[in-house]
Coordinates of C-alpha atoms and ligand atoms in Angstrom, one line a residue:
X1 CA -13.0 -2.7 -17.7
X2 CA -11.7 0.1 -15.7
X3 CA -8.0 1.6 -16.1
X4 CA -7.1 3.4 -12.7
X5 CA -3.5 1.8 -12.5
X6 CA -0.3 2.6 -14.2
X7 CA 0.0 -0.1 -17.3
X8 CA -2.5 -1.9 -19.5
X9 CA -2.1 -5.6 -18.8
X10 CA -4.5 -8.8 -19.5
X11 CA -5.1 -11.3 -16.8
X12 CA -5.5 -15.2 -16.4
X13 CA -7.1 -16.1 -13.2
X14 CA -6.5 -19.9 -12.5
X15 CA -10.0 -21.3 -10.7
X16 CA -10.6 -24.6 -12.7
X17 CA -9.3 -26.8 -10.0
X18 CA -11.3 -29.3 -7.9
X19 CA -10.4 -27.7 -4.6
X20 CA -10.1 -31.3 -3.0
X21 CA -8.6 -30.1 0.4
X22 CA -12.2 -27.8 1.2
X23 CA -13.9 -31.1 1.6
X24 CA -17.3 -28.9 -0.4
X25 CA -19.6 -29.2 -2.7
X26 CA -19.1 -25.1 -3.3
X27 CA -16.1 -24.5 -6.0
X28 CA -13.6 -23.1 -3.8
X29 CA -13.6 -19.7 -5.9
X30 CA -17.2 -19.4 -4.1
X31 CA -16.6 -19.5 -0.8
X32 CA -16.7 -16.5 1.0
X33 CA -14.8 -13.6 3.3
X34 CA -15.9 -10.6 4.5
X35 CA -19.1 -10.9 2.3
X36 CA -17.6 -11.8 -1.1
X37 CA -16.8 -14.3 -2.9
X38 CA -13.1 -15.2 -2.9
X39 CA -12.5 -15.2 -6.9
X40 CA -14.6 -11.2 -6.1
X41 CA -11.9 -10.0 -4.1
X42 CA -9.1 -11.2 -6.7
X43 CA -11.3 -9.2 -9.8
X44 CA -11.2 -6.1 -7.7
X45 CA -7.6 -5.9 -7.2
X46 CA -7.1 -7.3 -10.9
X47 CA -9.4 -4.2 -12.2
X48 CA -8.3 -1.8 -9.6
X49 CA -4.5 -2.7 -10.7
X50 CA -5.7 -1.4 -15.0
X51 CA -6.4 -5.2 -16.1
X52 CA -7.7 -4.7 -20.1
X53 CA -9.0 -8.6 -20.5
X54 CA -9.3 -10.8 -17.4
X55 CA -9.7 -14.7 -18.4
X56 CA -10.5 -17.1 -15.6
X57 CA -9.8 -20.5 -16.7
X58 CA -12.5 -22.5 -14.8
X59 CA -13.0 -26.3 -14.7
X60 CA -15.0 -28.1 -11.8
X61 CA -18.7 -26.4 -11.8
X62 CA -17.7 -23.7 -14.4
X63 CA -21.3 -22.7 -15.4
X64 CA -21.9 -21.8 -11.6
X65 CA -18.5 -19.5 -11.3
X66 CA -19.2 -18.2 -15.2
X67 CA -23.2 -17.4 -13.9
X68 CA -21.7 -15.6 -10.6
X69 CA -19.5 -13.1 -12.0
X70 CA -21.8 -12.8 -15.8
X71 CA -20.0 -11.0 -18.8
X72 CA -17.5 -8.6 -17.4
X73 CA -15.2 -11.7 -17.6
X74 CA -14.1 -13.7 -20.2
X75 CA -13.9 -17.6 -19.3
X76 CA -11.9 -20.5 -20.9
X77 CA -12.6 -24.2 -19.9
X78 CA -9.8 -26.4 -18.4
X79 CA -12.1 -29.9 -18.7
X80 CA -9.1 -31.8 -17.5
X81 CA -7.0 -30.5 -14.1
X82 CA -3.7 -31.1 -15.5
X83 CA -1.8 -28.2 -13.4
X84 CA -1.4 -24.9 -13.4
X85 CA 0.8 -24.6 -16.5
X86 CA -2.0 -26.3 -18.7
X87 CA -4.5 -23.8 -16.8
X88 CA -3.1 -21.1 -18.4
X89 CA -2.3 -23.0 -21.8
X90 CA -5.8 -23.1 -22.0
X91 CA -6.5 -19.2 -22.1
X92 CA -3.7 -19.1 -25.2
X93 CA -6.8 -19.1 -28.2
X94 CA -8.2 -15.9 -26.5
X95 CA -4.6 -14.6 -25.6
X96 CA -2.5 -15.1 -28.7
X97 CA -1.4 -12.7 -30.7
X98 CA -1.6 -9.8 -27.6
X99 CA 1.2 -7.5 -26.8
X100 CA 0.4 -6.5 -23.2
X101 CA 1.8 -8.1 -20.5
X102 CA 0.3 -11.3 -19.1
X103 CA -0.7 -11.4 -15.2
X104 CA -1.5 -14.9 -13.8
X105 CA -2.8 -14.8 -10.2
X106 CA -4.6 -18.2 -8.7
X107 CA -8.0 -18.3 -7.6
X108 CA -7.8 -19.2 -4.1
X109 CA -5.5 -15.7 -2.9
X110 CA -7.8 -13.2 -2.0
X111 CA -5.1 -10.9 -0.1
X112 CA -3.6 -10.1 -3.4
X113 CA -3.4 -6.2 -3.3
X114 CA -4.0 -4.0 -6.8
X115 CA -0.8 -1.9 -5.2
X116 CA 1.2 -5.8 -5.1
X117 CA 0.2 -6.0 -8.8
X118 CA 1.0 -2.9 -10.3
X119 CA 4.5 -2.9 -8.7
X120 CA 5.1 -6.5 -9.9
X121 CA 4.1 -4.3 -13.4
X122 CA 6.2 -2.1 -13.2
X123 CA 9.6 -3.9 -12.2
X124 CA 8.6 -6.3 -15.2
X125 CA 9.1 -4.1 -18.0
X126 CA 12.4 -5.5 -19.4
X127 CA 11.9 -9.6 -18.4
X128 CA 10.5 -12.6 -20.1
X129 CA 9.0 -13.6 -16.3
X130 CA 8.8 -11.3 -12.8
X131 CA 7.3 -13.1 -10.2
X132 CA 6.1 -12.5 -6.8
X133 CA 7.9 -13.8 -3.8
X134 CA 7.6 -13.7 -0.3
X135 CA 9.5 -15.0 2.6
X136 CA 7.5 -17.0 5.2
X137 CA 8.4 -18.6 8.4
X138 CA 6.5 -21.3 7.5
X139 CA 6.5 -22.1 3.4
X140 CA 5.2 -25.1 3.8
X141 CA 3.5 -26.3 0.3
X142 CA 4.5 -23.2 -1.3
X143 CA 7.0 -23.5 -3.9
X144 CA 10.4 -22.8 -3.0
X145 CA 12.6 -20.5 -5.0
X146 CA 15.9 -22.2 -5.7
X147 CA 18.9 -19.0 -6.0
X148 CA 21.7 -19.7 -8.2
X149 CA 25.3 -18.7 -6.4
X150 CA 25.5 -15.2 -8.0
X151 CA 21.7 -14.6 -6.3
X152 CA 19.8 -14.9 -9.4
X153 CA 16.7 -17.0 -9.5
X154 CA 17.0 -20.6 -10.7
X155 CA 14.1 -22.4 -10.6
X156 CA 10.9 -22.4 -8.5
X157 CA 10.5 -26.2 -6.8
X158 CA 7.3 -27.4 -5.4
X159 CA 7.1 -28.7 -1.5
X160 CA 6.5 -32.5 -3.0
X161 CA 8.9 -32.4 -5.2
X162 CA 11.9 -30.9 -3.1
X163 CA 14.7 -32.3 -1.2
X164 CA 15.1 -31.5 2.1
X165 CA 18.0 -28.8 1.8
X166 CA 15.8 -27.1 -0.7
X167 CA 12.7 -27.1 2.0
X168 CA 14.4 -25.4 4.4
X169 CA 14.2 -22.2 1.7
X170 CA 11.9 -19.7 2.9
X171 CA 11.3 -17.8 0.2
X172 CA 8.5 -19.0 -1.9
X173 CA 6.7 -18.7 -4.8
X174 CA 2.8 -17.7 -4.4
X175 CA 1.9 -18.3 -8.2
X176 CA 1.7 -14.5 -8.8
X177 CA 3.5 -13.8 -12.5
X178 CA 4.0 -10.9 -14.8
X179 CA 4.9 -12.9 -18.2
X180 CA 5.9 -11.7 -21.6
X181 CA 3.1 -12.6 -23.5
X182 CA 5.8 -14.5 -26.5
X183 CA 7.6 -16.2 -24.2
X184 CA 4.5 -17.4 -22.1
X185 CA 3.1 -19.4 -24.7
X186 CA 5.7 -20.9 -25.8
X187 CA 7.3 -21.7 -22.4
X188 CA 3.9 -23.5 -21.7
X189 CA 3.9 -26.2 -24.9
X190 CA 7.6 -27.3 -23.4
X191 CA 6.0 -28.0 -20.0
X192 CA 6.4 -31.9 -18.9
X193 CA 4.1 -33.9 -16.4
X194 CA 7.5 -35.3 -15.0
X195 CA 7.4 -34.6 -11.5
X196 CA 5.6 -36.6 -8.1
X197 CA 2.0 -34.9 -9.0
X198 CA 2.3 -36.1 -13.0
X199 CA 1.5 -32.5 -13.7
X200 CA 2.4 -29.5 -16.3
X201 CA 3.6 -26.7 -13.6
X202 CA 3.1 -23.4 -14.7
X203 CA 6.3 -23.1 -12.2
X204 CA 8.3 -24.4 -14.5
X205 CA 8.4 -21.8 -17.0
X206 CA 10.9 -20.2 -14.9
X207 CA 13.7 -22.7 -15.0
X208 CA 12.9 -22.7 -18.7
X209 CA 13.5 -19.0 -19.1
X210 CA 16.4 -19.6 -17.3
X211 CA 17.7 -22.3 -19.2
X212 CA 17.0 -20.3 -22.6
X213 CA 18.9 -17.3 -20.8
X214 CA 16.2 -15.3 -21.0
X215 CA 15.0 -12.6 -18.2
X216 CA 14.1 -13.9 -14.9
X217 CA 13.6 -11.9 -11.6
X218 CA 11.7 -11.9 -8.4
X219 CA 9.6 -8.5 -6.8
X220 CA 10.2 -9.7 -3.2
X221 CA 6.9 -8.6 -1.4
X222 CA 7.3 -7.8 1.8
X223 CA 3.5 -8.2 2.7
X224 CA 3.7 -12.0 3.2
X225 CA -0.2 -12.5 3.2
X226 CA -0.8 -11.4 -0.3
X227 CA -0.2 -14.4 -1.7
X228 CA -1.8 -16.3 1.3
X229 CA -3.2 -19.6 -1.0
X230 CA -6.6 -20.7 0.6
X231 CA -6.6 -24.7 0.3
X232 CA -8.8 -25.8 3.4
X233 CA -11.1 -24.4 5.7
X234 CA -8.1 -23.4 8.2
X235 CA -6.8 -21.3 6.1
X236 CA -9.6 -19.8 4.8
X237 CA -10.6 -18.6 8.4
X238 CA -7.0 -17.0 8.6
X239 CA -7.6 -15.0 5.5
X240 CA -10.8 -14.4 6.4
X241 CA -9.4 -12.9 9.5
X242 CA -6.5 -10.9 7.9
X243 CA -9.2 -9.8 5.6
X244 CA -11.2 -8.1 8.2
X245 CA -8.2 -6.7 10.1
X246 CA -7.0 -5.1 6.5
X247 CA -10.6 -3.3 6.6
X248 CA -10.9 -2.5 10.4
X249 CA -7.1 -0.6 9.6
X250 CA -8.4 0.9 6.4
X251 CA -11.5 2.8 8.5
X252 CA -9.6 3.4 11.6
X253 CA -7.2 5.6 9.1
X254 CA -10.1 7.4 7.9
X255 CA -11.8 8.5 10.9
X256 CA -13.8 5.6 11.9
X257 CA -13.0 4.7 16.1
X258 CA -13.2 0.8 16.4
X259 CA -12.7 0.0 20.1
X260 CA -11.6 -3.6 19.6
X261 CA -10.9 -5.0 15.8
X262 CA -10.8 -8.6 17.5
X263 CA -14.7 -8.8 18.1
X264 CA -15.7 -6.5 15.4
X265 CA -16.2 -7.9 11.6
X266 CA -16.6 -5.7 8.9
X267 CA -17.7 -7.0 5.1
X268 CA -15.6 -5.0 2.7
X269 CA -18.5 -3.6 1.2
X270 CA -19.1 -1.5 4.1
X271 CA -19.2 2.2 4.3
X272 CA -18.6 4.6 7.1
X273 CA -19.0 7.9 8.3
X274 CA -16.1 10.1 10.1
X275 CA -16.7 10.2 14.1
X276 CA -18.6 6.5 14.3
X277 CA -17.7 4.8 16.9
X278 CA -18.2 1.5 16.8
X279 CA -18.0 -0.9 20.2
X280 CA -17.2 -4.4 20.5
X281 CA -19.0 -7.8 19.4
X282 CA -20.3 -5.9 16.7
X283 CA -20.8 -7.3 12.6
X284 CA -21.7 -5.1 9.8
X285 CA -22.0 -7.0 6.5
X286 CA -23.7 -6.8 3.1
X287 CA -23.9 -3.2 1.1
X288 CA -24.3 -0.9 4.4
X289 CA -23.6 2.5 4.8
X290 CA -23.2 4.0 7.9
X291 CA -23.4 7.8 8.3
X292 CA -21.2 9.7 10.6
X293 CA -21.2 10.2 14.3
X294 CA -23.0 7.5 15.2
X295 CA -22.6 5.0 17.7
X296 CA -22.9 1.3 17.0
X297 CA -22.7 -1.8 19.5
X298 CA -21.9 -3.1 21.9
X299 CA -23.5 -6.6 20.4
X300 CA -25.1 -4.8 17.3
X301 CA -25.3 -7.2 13.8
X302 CA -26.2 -4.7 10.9
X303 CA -26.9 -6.1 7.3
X304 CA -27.5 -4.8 4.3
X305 CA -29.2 -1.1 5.9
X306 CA -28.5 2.3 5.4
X307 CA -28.1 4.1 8.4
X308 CA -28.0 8.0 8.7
X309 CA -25.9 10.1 10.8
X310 CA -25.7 10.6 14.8
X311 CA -28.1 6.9 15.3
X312 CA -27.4 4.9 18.3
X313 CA -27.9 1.4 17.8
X314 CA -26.7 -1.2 20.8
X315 CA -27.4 -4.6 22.0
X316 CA -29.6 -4.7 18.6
X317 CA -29.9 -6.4 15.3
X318 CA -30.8 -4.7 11.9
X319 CA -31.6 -6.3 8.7
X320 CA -32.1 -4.8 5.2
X321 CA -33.7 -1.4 6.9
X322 CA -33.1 2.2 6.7
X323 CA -32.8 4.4 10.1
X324 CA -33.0 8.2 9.8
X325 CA -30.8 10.6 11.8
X326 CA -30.9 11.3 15.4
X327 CA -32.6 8.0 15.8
X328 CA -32.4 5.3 18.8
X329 CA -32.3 1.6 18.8
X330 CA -32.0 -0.9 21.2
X331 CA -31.3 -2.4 23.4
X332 CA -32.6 -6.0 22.2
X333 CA -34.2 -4.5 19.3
X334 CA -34.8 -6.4 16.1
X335 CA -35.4 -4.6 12.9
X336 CA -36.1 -7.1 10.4
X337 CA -36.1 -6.7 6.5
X338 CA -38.1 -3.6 4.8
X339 CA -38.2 -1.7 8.4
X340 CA -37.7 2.2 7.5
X341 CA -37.1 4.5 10.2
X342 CA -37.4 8.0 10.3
X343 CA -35.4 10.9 12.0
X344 CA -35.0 11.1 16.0
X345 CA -37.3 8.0 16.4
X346 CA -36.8 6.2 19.7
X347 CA -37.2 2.2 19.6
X348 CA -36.5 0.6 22.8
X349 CA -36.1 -2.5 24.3
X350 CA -37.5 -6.1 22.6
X351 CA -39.4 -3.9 19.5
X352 CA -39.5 -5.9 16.9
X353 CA -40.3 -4.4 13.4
X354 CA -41.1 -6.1 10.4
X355 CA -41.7 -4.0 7.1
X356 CA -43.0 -1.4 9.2
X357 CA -42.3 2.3 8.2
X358 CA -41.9 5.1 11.6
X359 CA -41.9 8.3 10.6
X360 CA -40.0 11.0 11.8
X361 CA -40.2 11.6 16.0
X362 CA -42.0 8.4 16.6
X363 CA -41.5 6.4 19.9
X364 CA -41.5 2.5 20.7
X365 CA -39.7 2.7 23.7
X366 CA -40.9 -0.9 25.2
X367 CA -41.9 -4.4 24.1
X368 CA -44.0 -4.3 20.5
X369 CA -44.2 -6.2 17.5
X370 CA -44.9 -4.1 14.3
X371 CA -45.2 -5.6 11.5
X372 CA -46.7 -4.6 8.1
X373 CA -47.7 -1.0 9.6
X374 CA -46.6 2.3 8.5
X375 CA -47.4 4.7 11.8
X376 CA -47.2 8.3 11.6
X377 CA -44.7 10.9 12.8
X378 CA -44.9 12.0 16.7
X379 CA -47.3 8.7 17.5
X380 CA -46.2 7.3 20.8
X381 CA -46.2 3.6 20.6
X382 CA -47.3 1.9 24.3
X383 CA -45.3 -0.9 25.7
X384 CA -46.7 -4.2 24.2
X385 CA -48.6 -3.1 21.6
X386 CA -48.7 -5.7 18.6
X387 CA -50.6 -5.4 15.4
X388 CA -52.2 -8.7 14.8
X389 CA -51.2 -8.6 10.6
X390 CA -51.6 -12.2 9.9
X391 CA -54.8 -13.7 10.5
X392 CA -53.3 -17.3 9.8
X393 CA -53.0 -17.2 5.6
X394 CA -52.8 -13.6 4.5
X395 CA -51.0 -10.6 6.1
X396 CA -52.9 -7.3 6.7
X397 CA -51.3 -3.7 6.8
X398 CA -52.2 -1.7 9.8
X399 CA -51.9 2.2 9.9
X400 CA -51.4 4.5 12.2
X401 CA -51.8 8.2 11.6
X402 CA -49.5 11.2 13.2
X403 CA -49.2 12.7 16.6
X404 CA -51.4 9.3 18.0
X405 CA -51.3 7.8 21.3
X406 CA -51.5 4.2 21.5
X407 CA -52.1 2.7 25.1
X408 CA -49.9 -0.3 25.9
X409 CA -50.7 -3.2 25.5
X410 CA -52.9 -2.2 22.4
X411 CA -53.5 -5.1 20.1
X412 CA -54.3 -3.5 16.6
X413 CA -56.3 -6.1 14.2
X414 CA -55.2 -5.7 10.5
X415 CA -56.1 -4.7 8.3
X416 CA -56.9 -1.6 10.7
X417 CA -56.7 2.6 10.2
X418 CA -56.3 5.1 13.5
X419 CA -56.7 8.4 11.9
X420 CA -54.6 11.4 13.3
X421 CA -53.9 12.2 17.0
X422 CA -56.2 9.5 17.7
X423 CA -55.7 8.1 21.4
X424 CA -56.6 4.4 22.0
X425 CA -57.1 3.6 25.6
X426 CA -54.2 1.0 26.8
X427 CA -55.7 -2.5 26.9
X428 CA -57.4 -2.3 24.3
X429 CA -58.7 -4.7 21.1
X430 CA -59.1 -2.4 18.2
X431 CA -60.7 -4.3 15.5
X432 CA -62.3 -1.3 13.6
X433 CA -61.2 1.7 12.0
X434 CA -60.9 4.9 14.4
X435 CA -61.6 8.3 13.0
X436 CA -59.1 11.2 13.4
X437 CA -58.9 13.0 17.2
X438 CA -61.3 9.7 18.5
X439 CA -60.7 8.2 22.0
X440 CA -61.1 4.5 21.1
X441 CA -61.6 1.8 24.0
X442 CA -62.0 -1.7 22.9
X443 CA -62.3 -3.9 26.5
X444 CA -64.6 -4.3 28.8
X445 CA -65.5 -1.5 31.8
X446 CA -63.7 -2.0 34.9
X447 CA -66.3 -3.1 38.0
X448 CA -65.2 -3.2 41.8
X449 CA -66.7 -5.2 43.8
X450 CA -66.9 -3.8 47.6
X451 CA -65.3 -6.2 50.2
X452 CA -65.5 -8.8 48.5
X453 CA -61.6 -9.5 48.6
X454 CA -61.9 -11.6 51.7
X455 CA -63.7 -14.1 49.8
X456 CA -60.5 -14.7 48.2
X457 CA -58.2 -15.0 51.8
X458 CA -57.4 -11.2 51.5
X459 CA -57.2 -9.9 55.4
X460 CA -60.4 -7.9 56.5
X461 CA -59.9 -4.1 57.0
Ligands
LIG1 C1 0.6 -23.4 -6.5 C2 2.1 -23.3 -7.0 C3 3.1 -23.1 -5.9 C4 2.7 -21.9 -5.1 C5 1.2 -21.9 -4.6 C6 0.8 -20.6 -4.1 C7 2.2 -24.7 -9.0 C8 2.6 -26.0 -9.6 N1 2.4 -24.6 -7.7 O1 0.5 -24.6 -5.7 O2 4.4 -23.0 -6.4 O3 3.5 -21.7 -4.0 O4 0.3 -22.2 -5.8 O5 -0.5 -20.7 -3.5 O6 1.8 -23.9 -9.8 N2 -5.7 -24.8 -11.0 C9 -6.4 -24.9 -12.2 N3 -6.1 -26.0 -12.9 C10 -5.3 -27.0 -12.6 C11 -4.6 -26.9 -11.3 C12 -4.9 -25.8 -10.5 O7 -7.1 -24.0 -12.6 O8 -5.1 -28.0 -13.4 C13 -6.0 -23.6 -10.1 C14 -6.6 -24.0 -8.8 O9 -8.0 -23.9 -8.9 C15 -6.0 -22.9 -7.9 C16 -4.7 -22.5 -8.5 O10 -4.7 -23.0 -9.8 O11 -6.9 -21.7 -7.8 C17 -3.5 -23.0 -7.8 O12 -3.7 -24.5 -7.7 P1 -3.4 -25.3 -6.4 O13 -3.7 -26.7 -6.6 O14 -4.0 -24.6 -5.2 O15 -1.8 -25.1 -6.3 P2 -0.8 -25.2 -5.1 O16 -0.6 -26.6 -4.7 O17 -1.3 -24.3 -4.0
LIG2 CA1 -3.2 -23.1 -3.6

């Protein structure tokens, strides 16, 4: 596990629970925001922060969570959901015995920030419990933080269990701890089910500390959405949303113009070059990288593709393709899976590629379908020309050589070879191979018929 923060901690992650309020059949650990996983986005900041151990305490469809995120992680089974305090009792057999601090984080907050954890570390030092607060206009079904008079923290109280003096508190608890690893464990075996939900809160280790006179405090947060618990799909859109304005901010401060972050979504494994401009209605998700100085959208949806410096893509999709420097896509182009472009190529308006490699210089400006076909660098492509690769049960490769000329409306049979600076004559059906510097015609000769228009109500000359 990595170390880049300040202190060596060990981390429970609490994702056993049955995540009723989703209404899914997905473990609410697996549902997604800006291309990941939410549990993903918790591990990041929880190995970005210097976690040494992270255990996730999983429950309802464990074997799917423990098969998504493999071996880097170290899982304990909660078989019964009997709250979060007897989550975390569960991870004690792997646990005991360690001398770092313990970090508990739920499973369902994805905002949580590795800079949020690492200063909860750091003001922890000297107490039995730190934990994370925020203040929220609206705190509904967070836990509120019950203050004694001198300021000190009392107890945290969950929304069911409260009167109505101690709703009105706005500062809440979002289950984010920093525990003394002694006083943890043995905080958790006092825990009683005695409350409305007949559950052991891990909550209520705080009013024991405090009753035992040990060390309690509070980091207030100021960020209120770190702790921003996803329990149903309307909240899971806001985080998604806060998500993607977090990484919109993070590439507008390094160089990246985004004309409008309201239409413009960005997964967070998404790279980007200084100088790209990117315009609105416009999605990248997946593993892309993006070079520098280009200019994406308006209306563009790139996926999983590499795409070099100074491209142009609008009005376009591209999926799981490369495009080389220089290039030009769109608009209403669609580059589908295993496409790679070369430099300064020019695809134009409805081309649609399909495992098709252009090299370098190559032009599509109008209306094609190439699929399966590798054509060579400097071959002008005519409007409508398709290669025919499926002849109903197999596909066939077409390929096109360098510096060719291929008329429109060409339609190229695979499997089919033009050699180099080959021309084929526009309409035509090439169903055989055409040798290097050939002119190739494959329709029938043109034959005029004199005058005989007026058979067909034309007006006599
Ligand atoms: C919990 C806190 C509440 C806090 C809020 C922040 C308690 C009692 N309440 O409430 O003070 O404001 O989080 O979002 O701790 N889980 C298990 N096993 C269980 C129960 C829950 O692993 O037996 C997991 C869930 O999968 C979830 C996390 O613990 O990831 C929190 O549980 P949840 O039911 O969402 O707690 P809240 O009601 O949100
Ligand atoms: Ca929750």
């Amino acid at each position: 596990m990595s170390n880049s923060g300040s202190q060596p901690f060990s981390a429970v992650v609490l994702a056993a629970g049955k995540s009723t309020r989703m209404k899914s059949k997905t473990p609410k650990a697996l549902h997604h925001i800006a291309g990941q996983p939410l549990l993903q986005h918790i591990l990041d900041a929880l190995v970005e922060a210097g976690a040494q151990r992270i255990v996730i305490v999983v429950g309802h469809q464990a074997e799917l969570i423990q098969s998504t995120f493999g071996d880097d992680f170290e899982y304990v089974l909660q078989s019964e959901q009997l709250g979060t305090g007897h989550a975390v009792r569960m991870a004690e057999t792997l646990l005991a015995g360690t001398e770092l601090p313990i970090i508990v984080v739920p499973g369902d907050a994805p905002l949580i920030t590795s800079a949020a954890l690492t200063s909860l570390l750091s003001t922890h030092v000297i107490n039995d419990v730190t934990l994370l607060s925020v203040e929220l206009v609206d705190p509904t079904g967070y836990g509120r933080i019950v203050r004694a008079a001198d300021g000190t923290v009392h107890s945290i109280v969950e929304q069911k269990d409260a009167t109505s003096e101690q709703l009105k508190i706005r500062e809440v608890g979002v289950s984010i701890y920093a525990f003394h690893p002694g006083f943890l464990f043995a905080a958790l075996a006092q825990l009683s089910p005695a409350n409305v939900q007949s559950e052991y809160y891990l909550t209520d280790t705080v009013g024991i500390a405090r009753s035992q006179g040990r060390r309690v405090n509070t980091f207030v947060w100021n960020d209120p959405d770190v702790g921003l618990g996803i329990n149903n799909r309307i909240e899971l859109s806001a985080a998604a949303s806060k998500m993607n304005a977090r990484i919109v901010r993070q590439h507008q401060l390094s160089g990246v113009t985004v004309a409008d972050p309201g239409s413009t979504f960005i997964d967070k494994a998404v790279k980007i070059g200084v100088d790209t401009i990117l315009h609105p209605f416009t999605v990248i998700s997946g593993v892309t990288d993006i070079g520098e100085d280009c200019t994406i959208g308006p209306g563009v949806r790139i996926s999983d593709s590499q795409i070099a410096d100074n491209v142009r893509i609008r009005d376009s999709y591209v999926v799981s393709s490369e495009v080389g420097s220089g290039t030009t896509v769109g608009p209403y182009a669609n580059l589908r899976p295993g496409s790679v472009v070369g430099k300064n190529v020019k695809i134009g308006d409805f081309v649609e590629l399909k495992k098709a490699t252009l090299e370098d210089d190559v032009s599509a400006g109008h209306f094609a379908y190439l699929g399966d076909a590798t054509i060579g660098s400097g071959t002008n492509i005519g409007a409508g020309t398709i290669t025919c690769n499926y002849d109903g049960v197999n596909k066939h490769e077409t390929v096109i050589g360098p510096n060719c000329f291929i008329g429109s409306n060409s339609t190229l049979v695979a499997p089919v070879n033009i050699g180099e600076s080959a021309f084929i004559a526009a309409g035509s059906v090439i169903t055989e191979d055409v040798e290097p510097s050939a002119l190739a015609f494959g329709r029938a000769r043109q034959t005029n018929k004199a005058g005989r228009a007026e058979k067909f109500g034309r007006p006599k000359q």
